[in-house]
Each structure stands twice: as C-alpha cells, then as structure tokens.
Amino acid sequence: MLLKTIQVATPSAQYPVLIGPGILPTLYPRLRKLSKAKLVVITSPNIWTLWSKEFLASFPPQDQPAILTLPPGEKHKRLPAIESLAEQLAQQGADRDTLLIAFGGGVLGDITGFLAAIYMRGIPFVQVPTTLLAQVDSSVGGKTGVNLAAGKNLLGSFHQPRAVFADTDLLRTLPRPELFAGLQESIKAAIIRDPRFFTFLERNREKIQAASGEPDPATLARIVATSVQIKADVVAADEHEQNLRMILNFGHTIGHAIEAATNYKQLLHGEAIAWGMIAALHVALARQTITPDQFARMANLILAFAPLPTFKAKAQQLVALTAADKKNRSGRRAFILPTAIGKAEVVHTITDEELLTATQRMLDDMQSSKP
Amino acid sequence: MLLKTIQVATPSAQYPVLIGPGILPTLYPRLRKLSKAKLVVITSPNIWTLWSKEFLASFPPQDQPAILTLPPGEKHKRLPAIESLAEQLAQQGADRDTLLIAFGGGVLGDITGFLAAIYMRGIPFVQVPTTLLAQVDSSVGGKTGVNLAAGKNLLGSFHQPRAVFADTDLLRTLPRPELFAGLQESIKAAIIRDPRFFTFLERNREKIQAASGEPDPATLARIVATSVQIKADVVAADEHEQNLRMILNFGHTIGHAIEAATNYKQLLHGEAIAWGMIAALHVALARQTITPDQFARMANLILAFAPLPTFKAKAQQLVALTAADKKNRSGRRAFILPTAIGKAEVVHTITDEELLTATQRMLDDMQSSKP
C-alpha cells in the first residue's frame, strides 16, 4: 500500500503529514532529514511497551534518542506535567535545536506540542500519533495546550509540528472504543465540510465496524487521509482560529461541557463530541437549517458506532458549563451550526434557551437509545 | 514636559511605547482606545498600595477594572503562579478579547505577558512598568516567561504587548538600589549599540546619582526613551532572537549564572548583569577586541552606580552554570563580545578556559572594589 502525503501550509509553517502503514520502522532517516540535533521522544509507558521495538528499529546503536515518559490520561494534561518534563529536558541538556517527538495519543501530543511551544520560547517537534483520534484530528493544525480546573485546553499555544507521521499500523492495537471515538472526529469533518466523505463513511461503516477482527486497513487509511485533508484546508485558511477554523469545533460546545460534567473520566473525548454533535444537530433542526431527513442521516451515522457510552447530567448544568467556552468573545457565544450535510457556519445568535432545548432533546435521545 | 512615543515594529506586531511623566492618571481613555472588552489588572500588593489611586483616577465608577495580585519576587516567577492567575481569569469570565494590564516590575511583566501568551492560546495585554529595569528593558520586545528550577526564563513565549505606558513618575518611589540596577540595562544598551548614549551616561552620572533627593526627571526620561529606542531597533530587526537580538544579552551569560549561584535572592537582576558585563569585558580585553582604555571607561561606568553588591561564588561554578544558557545551539556557546564602545558581536568560539579566566578577573575586581 502506498503512503499518502498531505501538505499543511499555514502562514507560520509548512509541513507534511505522512499517512499509511509501515512508517514506524523507517522513522530514523525521516527524523534526521528534519534535524541533525538531539532527539527526545516523549511517550507513555503503555505505548512504549507495545511499540518501542518498531519505533527504534531504524535507529543506529550510536544514535539512540532520549526517552521521557508521561503517564496516560487526561488528568495529567496539566501544567505540573509540563514543568516536570521541562526540568527533565533541561537536565538532559536540551537546547533550542533539540527536536521533540510526541509518540502517543491526543493528550500526549497536546502536552508535547505545548512543551515544545514554550521550552526556551519554542523548539521544533514532530507528531507520531498512535490513536485514530490523534491521527485524524489532534496531531494536525498546531493546537497545543493543557487543561485548567476551570476548563479544557484553557492554556496553550499555536505551534505547528515540523512533520506528522501517522502510521496506520499503530491502530491495530487500539482498543475498539478508542477507534470508534476517533471516528467521531472524522464524522465531524465530513459533516462540516465534505458531503462526499460523509457518503463514503455511510457506505463503508460495516468495513470499519467489522464485529470480529480488525477494521479494513485500506478503508481506515482513506479515512485518516481524507480527515487530515479537510483539516489541512481549514487550518491553512485560518491558522489562529479567527473565524473559519471554529467550524472544527462542531459538537464541541456541549461536548466539552459533557467532559467537564463527567470530570473527564467517564467518556472518551470523541464519545463526548458525538453527543455534543447530536445536541448541535437538534439546534440546527429546530432552526430548520437542516431538514429532518438530513438530521436523521447525520444522527444515524454518529450513533452507528455503538455502543456510545451514556452519562448522567442535567441539560441546565451542561449549558451553564458552556459559559467558559474559548470561542466566546466578549460574552457572545460562538456556535457551529450545520446548514447541510457537508456544510456548517459559525453563528453568534444561539440563545441559552435554544441550547437548553436541544441539549434536553439529546439527553432524551440518549435515554431512548439505551439498551 | 512632553511625552515621547517610540514605535516598536516587529513582523508580528506594531505598538507604541509612551514615555514620560503623568501617564498613569490618564490611562483609562488610552486603554479603551485599545479595547472595548473586559480589563484585568495584574499587579503586586505593594505597588497597588502605593499607586492604585493614581492608576484608577481616570476610570469611571461604572467601568472599574478587575484587579488580581501576585506577591512580588523572582521566587513566584514559576508555573504555579501562572496556573493560579489563569484559574482566577477563568472564574472572572475572561475570554479571548479580555485585555490584561501588567502593572509592576520586570518579574510581574514577564509573568503577565506569559499568561497573556498562553491563556486561551493568546489574549492581548499591555505593560505599565513601574521599575526602571522594566521601563528601559523588560516591558519592550515581547519576551515573556517563567523560571524552572534548572534555570531562568526556560519556559516562555514571544508575545508582544499592544502598548507600553512607561510613566517616569513611578520611578519616584523606586528604592535607590532598584534604580541603579535598572540603569545597568541602559548601560548595556549603550555599550552594545550607541556610543553617543554611552557618552551621555558618562557625562550625566551625577544627575542620576544625586546623593540626596531624586534623580533629575528629564535625564531619567531621556535615559528611558533612548534605551527603549535601542531595544526597539534591535527587536524590529530580529523579533525571535535568531541572531542580532542576542546582543541584548550582553553580560547575561555570567549574569544569569550569578543569579543561579545566589539562588536569585541576593542580587537584583541588574546587579548580577553588571558583574556579568565586567566578566564579558574581561573576555573582550583578553581577546583585544577592545583596548584597555575602552575597558576602563566601560567598567568605570558600570561600577559608578555604587555600591554594587558583592556575592560569593567560585569562577568554575559560574562557568558550569552557563551550560544551560538558552542561547546555546547544539551545545555551542553563544557569547556577546563588545568590539568597541557602542558595538558588540555574537561569537561562538569562546572557550570554557577564556570564560573561566575572565570570570576570575571579575571576581578579583569585586574583591578589590570592596570597601
């Protein structure tokens, strides 16, 4: 199978995203093409246990990278983790030329990217994403950061990687819920931007679900490549999320609130976004920017990757939690509203009442979808 | 006395630095010209006690800013302070339009600027520097950051302020050692870039020293304006310190090592930089890039603002502490070497031995200058 390269071109940087199988055992020459300096890998213990042999396969004995590890999980995505890693970098003699390599899922990539953004006011890094979520979404686009108690990703930087190496072989060891959660970001990309991709996902869902065994590798590689292409186009047009880029946050207004309400523990990010998309679709249906038929197709695709875990929360609590949304400006809510399958707009006129009604309908859907 | 405005123009931003007396009581309209959104002042309790009345004089009762405070001192210039302030911002409902106002000295400005750089991936801020050091140097140029245990300013961002308001009246309450320490950054600016300014400082030192009473306000305002102009020129040419901007770090290689060796407690930043400049002058003298006469004039001006506090450290310890210097690239030391009065170069060939000899000579000078 051939590797696919997608170029991301933003005002601040241009870099390739390499997608396909068999990339991991060829990393060393690719990294050394980017940098002759010190290499430091940041990874999680479980990823390293599974994949260190393949990761290191191409490194010569005399030029092994330094390895730093970070425990997995959203609860470590905080400033103390950044401080601890930075002290370790300094002890290792890392300087402004040092290349960091984020080898892990979305949380690890966000942390490593932010560390690279602020260590000595900015050093280069590359992403080697190991989850579907990270491959289709979070490793591309340069959003980095950590959480506050007050909310997700409230501290961070825009810092583009020098390259992204998305080896789809890594998805083989990915637990099924993580695979399905990652798919939700691909569904999001299709809904906001690409009707053909939406139809592709509808038609190929069985190949991905494949109840027994692995999802079809070619289908998965195509999903990653198309999702990355959509993201690359949006990010190229609006690197710092002044406007268009906000559409990538479709489903994230209520999605982030769900994560906060469940203490970032109960649901995977993609699962929370799935419910958030259902809520946003209800807003659009009530506003008649989409038809009941369009609503049904989009909601069905989101709910197809079952079982989507449920949670307990009141609609009012969730809406209250959206007050701290980063997209809000001077108190005005920014909301991503689908206007067709493959099209979405940023609107600033969504009222608390509309959001409350839509969120309640999503919670009702959740109740009725329970086995 | 007229206010002077210096424009700083970097690739990422353009902003005015307003310098002169009487600015503080006119802040409100100036800030509202920059932003219609929420205003949050970050200051230290002692500054606020001294100056809150003048600061708030122009604010109408119905539009008072929020005030957050941070205890003074280098030991608070760490990530936990950033996290605490960020949580408070989030609780106050600060969003991407919120304007932060740093009202304090260099440490407070560095912290507030870094907070603005990373809160929601970047919000606007202005500097209202209250010390001579902050007015002549740290408030201009967009370097923000905090310290690690491993070294000063090892975490940070380049983030330019929207404006700098340097009210020279604020210097009236500044303790004399802080005034003299700030002057060292002006002397630094003169040595690396401006022979006429150097001569001006030599000729006017009595007006500044003025053993009894306040230094001459007009002289002080001119010193601030000239120092800022020098910095603005350098920063405009090299915002992200790829090359030329490094010359602003003259004296900082050994200066930072002195601060580390004395746990950032014993000397003010400018005082450590003063000794660091003496060490760097010794390197230049030994290399014969400056004459003994030039050495004497420069060292005399630095030591004129007496008493410059002394400290205990071994030359070897100080040189060892320069290994983590941010300017080093791939292990190569970058060093700022004066080549005349008003001229300096970045060189990468300074050996540990040269630096050790020069540092020892500086320590000898310190011994012999003791009363």
Coordinates of N, CA and C in Angstrom, one line a residue, chain B residues 12-172:
Chain B
S12 N 5.5 40.5 13.8 CA 4.2 40.0 14.4 C 3.3 41.1 14.9
A13 N 3.8 42.3 15.2 CA 3.0 43.3 15.8 C 3.7 44.7 15.7
Q14 N 2.9 45.7 15.9 CA 3.4 47.1 15.9 C 2.7 47.8 17.1
Y15 N 3.5 48.5 17.9 CA 2.8 49.1 19.1 C 3.6 50.3 19.6
P16 N 3.0 51.2 20.3 CA 3.7 52.4 20.8 C 4.2 52.1 22.2
V17 N 5.3 52.7 22.5 CA 5.8 52.8 23.9 C 5.7 54.3 24.3
L18 N 4.9 54.6 25.2 CA 4.7 56.0 25.6 C 5.5 56.3 26.9
I19 N 6.4 57.3 26.8 CA 7.3 57.5 27.9 C 7.2 59.0 28.4
G20 N 7.2 59.1 29.7 CA 7.2 60.5 30.3 C 6.4 60.5 31.6
P21 N 6.3 61.7 32.2 CA 5.6 61.8 33.5 C 4.1 61.9 33.2
G22 N 3.3 61.7 34.3 CA 1.9 62.0 34.3 C 1.0 61.1 33.4
I23 N 1.5 59.9 33.0 CA 0.7 59.0 32.2 C -0.4 58.3 33.0
L24 N 0.0 57.8 34.2 CA -0.9 57.0 35.0 C -2.3 57.5 35.2
P25 N -2.4 58.8 35.5 CA -3.8 59.4 35.7 C -4.6 59.5 34.4
T26 N -4.0 59.2 33.3 CA -4.7 59.3 32.0 C -4.9 58.0 31.3
L27 N -4.8 56.9 32.1 CA -4.8 55.5 31.5 C -6.1 55.1 30.8
Y28 N -7.2 55.4 31.5 CA -8.5 54.8 31.1 C -8.8 55.1 29.6
P29 N -8.8 56.3 29.2 CA -9.1 56.5 27.7 C -8.0 55.9 26.8
R30 N -6.8 55.8 27.2 CA -5.8 55.2 26.4 C -6.1 53.7 26.3
L31 N -6.5 53.0 27.4 CA -6.8 51.6 27.4 C -8.1 51.3 26.5
R32 N -9.1 52.2 26.7 CA -10.3 52.0 26.0 C -10.2 52.2 24.5
K33 N -9.1 53.0 24.1 CA -8.8 53.1 22.7 C -8.3 51.8 22.1
L34 N -7.7 51.0 23.0 CA -7.1 49.7 22.5 C -8.2 48.6 22.6
S35 N -9.1 48.7 23.5 CA -10.0 47.6 23.7 C -11.3 48.0 24.4
K36 N -12.4 47.5 23.9 CA -13.7 47.8 24.5 C -14.1 46.6 25.4
A37 N -13.3 45.7 25.6 CA -13.7 44.4 26.3 C -13.2 44.6 27.8
K38 N -13.4 43.4 28.5 CA -13.1 43.4 29.9 C -11.6 43.7 30.2
L39 N -11.3 44.5 31.2 CA -10.0 44.8 31.6 C -9.6 44.2 32.9
V40 N -8.4 43.5 32.9 CA -8.0 42.9 34.2 C -6.6 43.3 34.5
V41 N -6.4 44.0 35.6 CA -5.1 44.4 36.0 C -4.4 43.4 36.9
I42 N -3.1 43.1 36.5 CA -2.4 42.2 37.4 C -1.2 43.0 38.0
T43 N -1.2 43.0 39.3 CA -0.2 43.9 40.0 C 0.3 43.2 41.3
S44 N 1.2 43.9 42.0 CA 1.6 43.3 43.3 C 1.1 44.2 44.4
P45 N 0.9 43.6 45.6 CA 0.2 44.3 46.6 C 0.9 45.6 47.0
N46 N 2.3 45.6 47.0 CA 3.0 46.8 47.4 C 2.8 47.9 46.3
I47 N 2.9 47.6 45.1 CA 2.7 48.6 44.0 C 1.2 49.2 44.1
W48 N 0.3 48.3 44.3 CA -1.1 48.7 44.4 C -1.4 49.6 45.5
T49 N -0.7 49.3 46.7 CA -0.9 50.2 47.9 C -0.3 51.6 47.5
L50 N 0.8 51.7 46.8 CA 1.4 53.0 46.6 C 0.7 53.7 45.5
W51 N 0.2 53.1 44.5 CA -0.2 53.8 43.2 C -1.7 53.5 42.8
S52 N -2.5 52.8 43.5 CA -3.8 52.4 43.0 C -4.7 53.7 42.8
K53 N -4.5 54.7 43.6 CA -5.3 55.9 43.5 C -5.1 56.6 42.1
E54 N -3.8 56.8 41.8 CA -3.4 57.4 40.5 C -3.8 56.5 39.4
F55 N -3.6 55.2 39.6 CA -3.9 54.3 38.5 C -5.4 54.4 38.1
L56 N -6.3 54.4 39.2 CA -7.7 54.4 38.9 C -8.3 55.8 38.7
A57 N -7.5 56.8 38.8 CA -8.0 58.2 38.7 C -8.9 58.4 37.5
S58 N -8.5 57.9 36.4 CA -9.3 58.1 35.2 C -10.4 57.1 34.9
F59 N -10.5 56.1 35.7 CA -11.6 55.1 35.4 C -12.9 55.6 36.0
P60 N -14.0 55.5 35.2 CA -15.3 55.9 35.7 C -15.8 54.9 36.7
P61 N -16.7 55.2 37.6 CA -17.2 54.3 38.6 C -17.8 53.1 38.0
Q62 N -18.5 53.3 36.9 CA -19.2 52.1 36.3 C -18.4 51.2 35.4
D63 N -17.1 51.5 35.3 CA -16.2 50.7 34.5 C -14.9 50.5 35.1
Q64 N -14.9 49.9 36.3 CA -13.7 49.6 37.1 C -13.1 48.3 36.6
P65 N -11.7 48.3 36.5 CA -11.1 47.0 36.1 C -11.1 46.0 37.2
A66 N -11.0 44.7 36.8 CA -10.8 43.7 37.8 C -9.3 43.7 38.2
I67 N -9.0 43.4 39.5 CA -7.6 43.5 40.0 C -7.2 42.1 40.5
L68 N -6.2 41.6 40.0 CA -5.6 40.4 40.5 C -4.2 40.7 41.0
T69 N -3.8 40.1 42.2 CA -2.4 40.4 42.7 C -1.6 39.2 42.8
L70 N -0.3 39.4 42.7 CA 0.7 38.4 42.8 C 1.8 38.9 43.7
P71 N 2.2 38.1 44.7 CA 3.3 38.5 45.6 C 4.5 38.8 44.8
P72 N 5.3 39.8 45.2 CA 6.5 40.2 44.5 C 7.6 39.2 44.6
G73 N 8.6 39.2 43.7 CA 9.8 38.4 43.9 C 9.9 37.3 42.9
E74 N 11.2 37.1 42.5 CA 11.6 36.2 41.5 C 11.1 34.7 41.8
K75 N 11.0 34.4 43.1 CA 10.6 33.1 43.5 C 9.2 32.7 43.1
H76 N 8.3 33.7 42.8 CA 7.0 33.5 42.3 C 6.9 33.4 40.8
K77 N 8.1 33.6 40.2 CA 8.0 33.6 38.7 C 8.1 32.1 38.2
R78 N 7.1 31.4 38.5 CA 7.1 29.9 38.2 C 5.7 29.5 37.6
L79 N 5.6 28.3 37.1 CA 4.4 27.9 36.5 C 3.2 27.9 37.5
P80 N 3.3 27.5 38.8 CA 2.2 27.6 39.6 C 1.5 29.0 39.7
A81 N 2.3 30.0 39.7 CA 1.7 31.4 39.7 C 0.8 31.6 38.4
I82 N 1.3 31.1 37.3 CA 0.6 31.2 36.0 C -0.7 30.4 36.1
E83 N -0.7 29.2 36.7 CA -1.9 28.4 36.8 C -2.9 29.1 37.7
S84 N -2.4 29.6 38.9 CA -3.3 30.3 39.8 C -4.0 31.5 39.2
L85 N -3.2 32.3 38.5 CA -3.8 33.5 37.8 C -4.8 33.1 36.7
A86 N -4.4 32.0 36.0 CA -5.3 31.6 34.9 C -6.6 31.1 35.4
E87 N -6.6 30.4 36.5 CA -7.9 29.9 37.1 C -8.7 31.1 37.6
Q88 N -8.0 32.1 38.1 CA -8.8 33.3 38.5 C -9.4 34.1 37.3
L89 N -8.6 34.1 36.2 CA -9.1 34.7 35.0 C -10.4 34.0 34.5
A90 N -10.3 32.6 34.5 CA -11.4 31.8 34.0 C -12.6 32.1 34.9
Q91 N -12.4 32.1 36.2 CA -13.5 32.4 37.2 C -14.2 33.7 36.9
Q92 N -13.4 34.7 36.5 CA -13.9 36.0 36.2 C -14.5 36.1 34.8
G93 N -14.5 35.0 34.1 CA -15.1 35.0 32.8 C -14.3 35.7 31.7
A94 N -13.0 35.8 31.9 CA -12.1 36.3 30.9 C -12.2 35.5 29.6
D95 N -12.2 36.1 28.5 CA -12.2 35.4 27.2 C -11.1 35.9 26.3
R96 N -11.2 35.6 25.0 CA -10.1 35.9 24.1 C -10.0 37.4 23.9
D97 N -11.0 38.2 24.2 CA -11.0 39.6 24.0 C -10.4 40.4 25.2
T98 N -10.4 39.7 26.3 CA -10.0 40.4 27.6 C -8.6 41.0 27.5
L99 N -8.5 42.2 28.0 CA -7.2 42.9 27.9 C -6.5 42.8 29.3
L100 N -5.3 42.2 29.4 CA -4.6 42.1 30.7 C -3.7 43.4 30.7
I101 N -3.5 43.9 31.9 CA -2.7 45.0 32.1 C -1.7 44.7 33.2
A102 N -0.4 44.6 32.8 CA 0.7 44.2 33.8 C 1.1 45.5 34.4
F103 N 0.9 45.7 35.7 CA 1.2 46.9 36.4 C 2.2 46.5 37.5
G104 N 3.5 46.6 37.2 CA 4.5 46.2 38.2 C 5.9 46.2 37.5
G105 N 6.8 45.5 38.2 CA 8.2 45.5 37.7 C 8.4 44.4 36.6
G106 N 9.7 44.0 36.4 CA 10.0 43.1 35.4 C 9.5 41.7 35.6
V107 N 9.5 41.2 36.8 CA 9.0 39.9 37.1 C 7.5 39.8 36.8
L108 N 6.8 40.8 37.3 CA 5.4 40.8 37.1 C 5.0 41.0 35.6
G109 N 5.8 41.8 34.9 CA 5.5 41.9 33.4 C 5.8 40.6 32.7
D110 N 6.9 39.9 33.0 CA 7.2 38.7 32.4 C 6.1 37.6 32.6
I111 N 5.6 37.6 33.9 CA 4.6 36.6 34.2 C 3.3 36.9 33.5
T112 N 2.9 38.2 33.6 CA 1.6 38.6 33.0 C 1.6 38.4 31.4
G113 N 2.8 38.8 30.9 CA 2.9 38.6 29.4 C 2.8 37.1 29.0
F114 N 3.4 36.2 29.8 CA 3.3 34.8 29.5 C 1.9 34.3 29.7
L115 N 1.3 34.7 30.8 CA -0.1 34.4 31.0 C -1.0 34.8 29.8
A116 N -0.8 36.0 29.3 CA -1.5 36.5 28.1 C -1.2 35.7 26.9
A117 N 0.1 35.2 26.8 CA 0.5 34.4 25.6 C -0.2 33.1 25.6
I118 N -0.5 32.5 26.7 CA -1.0 31.1 26.7 C -2.4 31.0 27.2
Y119 N -3.0 32.0 27.8 CA -4.4 31.9 28.2 C -5.3 31.9 26.9
M120 N -6.0 30.8 26.8 CA -6.9 30.6 25.6 C -6.0 30.7 24.3
R121 N -4.8 30.3 24.4 CA -3.8 30.4 23.3 C -3.5 31.8 22.8
G122 N -3.6 32.8 23.7 CA -3.2 34.1 23.4 C -4.3 35.2 23.5
I123 N -4.1 36.1 24.4 CA -5.0 37.2 24.5 C -4.2 38.5 24.6
P124 N -4.7 39.7 24.3 CA -3.9 40.9 24.3 C -3.5 41.4 25.7
F125 N -2.4 42.1 25.8 CA -2.0 42.7 27.1 C -1.2 44.0 26.8
V126 N -1.2 44.8 27.9 CA -0.4 46.0 27.8 C 0.5 46.0 29.1
Q127 N 1.6 46.7 28.9 CA 2.6 46.8 30.0 C 2.5 48.2 30.6
V128 N 2.4 48.3 31.9 CA 2.6 49.6 32.6 C 3.7 49.3 33.7
P129 N 5.0 49.5 33.2 CA 6.1 49.1 34.0 C 6.4 50.1 35.1
T130 N 6.7 49.6 36.3 CA 6.8 50.5 37.5 C 8.3 50.7 37.9
T131 N 9.2 49.9 37.4 CA 10.6 50.0 37.7 C 11.4 50.5 36.6
L132 N 12.6 51.0 36.8 CA 13.4 51.5 35.7 C 13.8 50.3 34.8
L133 N 14.2 49.2 35.5 CA 14.5 48.0 34.7 C 13.4 47.6 33.7
A134 N 12.2 47.6 34.2 CA 11.1 47.2 33.3 C 10.8 48.3 32.3
Q135 N 11.0 49.5 32.6 CA 10.8 50.6 31.6 C 11.8 50.6 30.5
V136 N 13.1 50.4 30.9 CA 14.1 50.5 29.9 C 14.3 49.2 29.1
D137 N 13.9 48.1 29.7 CA 14.2 46.9 29.0 C 13.1 45.9 28.9
S138 N 12.6 45.3 30.1 CA 11.8 44.1 30.0 C 10.4 44.3 29.5
S139 N 9.9 45.5 29.6 CA 8.5 45.7 29.1 C 8.4 45.7 27.6
V140 N 9.5 45.9 26.9 CA 9.5 46.1 25.5 C 10.1 44.9 24.8
G141 N 9.5 44.4 23.8 CA 10.2 43.4 23.0 C 9.5 42.0 23.0
G142 N 8.5 41.8 23.9 CA 7.7 40.6 23.8 C 8.3 39.4 24.4
K143 N 9.4 39.4 25.1 CA 9.9 38.2 25.7 C 9.1 38.1 27.0
T144 N 8.5 36.9 27.2 CA 7.7 36.6 28.4 C 8.1 35.3 28.9
G145 N 7.9 35.0 30.1 CA 8.2 33.6 30.6 C 8.4 33.5 32.1
V146 N 8.6 32.3 32.5 CA 8.9 32.0 33.9 C 10.1 31.1 34.0
N147 N 10.6 30.9 35.3 CA 11.8 30.2 35.5 C 11.5 28.7 35.8
L148 N 12.5 27.8 35.5 CA 12.5 26.5 36.0 C 13.5 26.4 37.2
A149 N 13.4 25.3 37.9 CA 14.5 25.1 38.9 C 15.8 25.0 38.1
A150 N 15.8 24.5 36.9 CA 17.0 24.4 36.1 C 17.6 25.7 35.6
G151 N 16.8 26.7 35.6 CA 17.3 28.0 35.0 C 16.3 29.0 34.8
K152 N 16.7 30.3 34.6 CA 15.8 31.4 34.4 C 15.2 31.4 33.0
N153 N 13.9 31.8 33.0 CA 13.2 32.0 31.8 C 13.3 30.9 30.8
L154 N 13.4 29.7 31.3 CA 13.5 28.5 30.5 C 12.1 28.1 29.8
L155 N 11.0 28.6 30.4 CA 9.7 28.4 29.8 C 9.2 29.8 29.4
G156 N 8.7 30.0 28.2 CA 8.1 31.3 27.8 C 7.7 31.3 26.4
S157 N 7.3 32.5 26.0 CA 6.8 32.8 24.7 C 7.2 34.1 24.2
F158 N 7.3 34.3 22.9 CA 7.4 35.7 22.4 C 5.9 36.2 22.2
H159 N 5.5 37.2 22.9 CA 4.2 37.7 22.8 C 4.3 39.2 23.0
Q160 N 4.0 40.0 21.9 CA 4.2 41.4 22.0 C 3.0 42.1 22.7
P161 N 3.3 43.1 23.5 CA 2.1 43.8 24.1 C 1.5 44.7 23.1
R162 N 0.2 45.2 23.4 CA -0.5 46.1 22.5 C 0.0 47.5 22.6
A163 N 0.6 47.8 23.8 CA 1.2 49.1 24.1 C 2.0 49.0 25.4
V164 N 2.9 49.9 25.6 CA 3.6 50.1 26.8 C 3.5 51.5 27.3
F165 N 3.0 51.7 28.6 CA 2.9 53.0 29.1 C 3.9 53.1 30.3
A166 N 5.0 53.9 30.0 CA 6.1 54.0 30.9 C 6.0 55.4 31.6
D167 N 5.3 55.4 32.7 CA 5.2 56.7 33.5 C 6.4 56.9 34.3
T168 N 7.3 57.9 34.0 CA 8.5 58.1 34.8 C 8.3 58.6 36.2
D169 N 7.0 59.1 36.4 CA 6.7 59.5 37.8 C 6.8 58.3 38.8
L170 N 6.5 57.1 38.2 CA 6.5 55.9 39.1 C 7.9 55.7 39.7
L171 N 8.9 56.2 39.0 CA 10.3 55.9 39.5 C 10.6 56.7 40.8
R172 N 9.7 57.7 41.1 CA 9.9 58.4 42.3 C 9.9 57.6 43.6

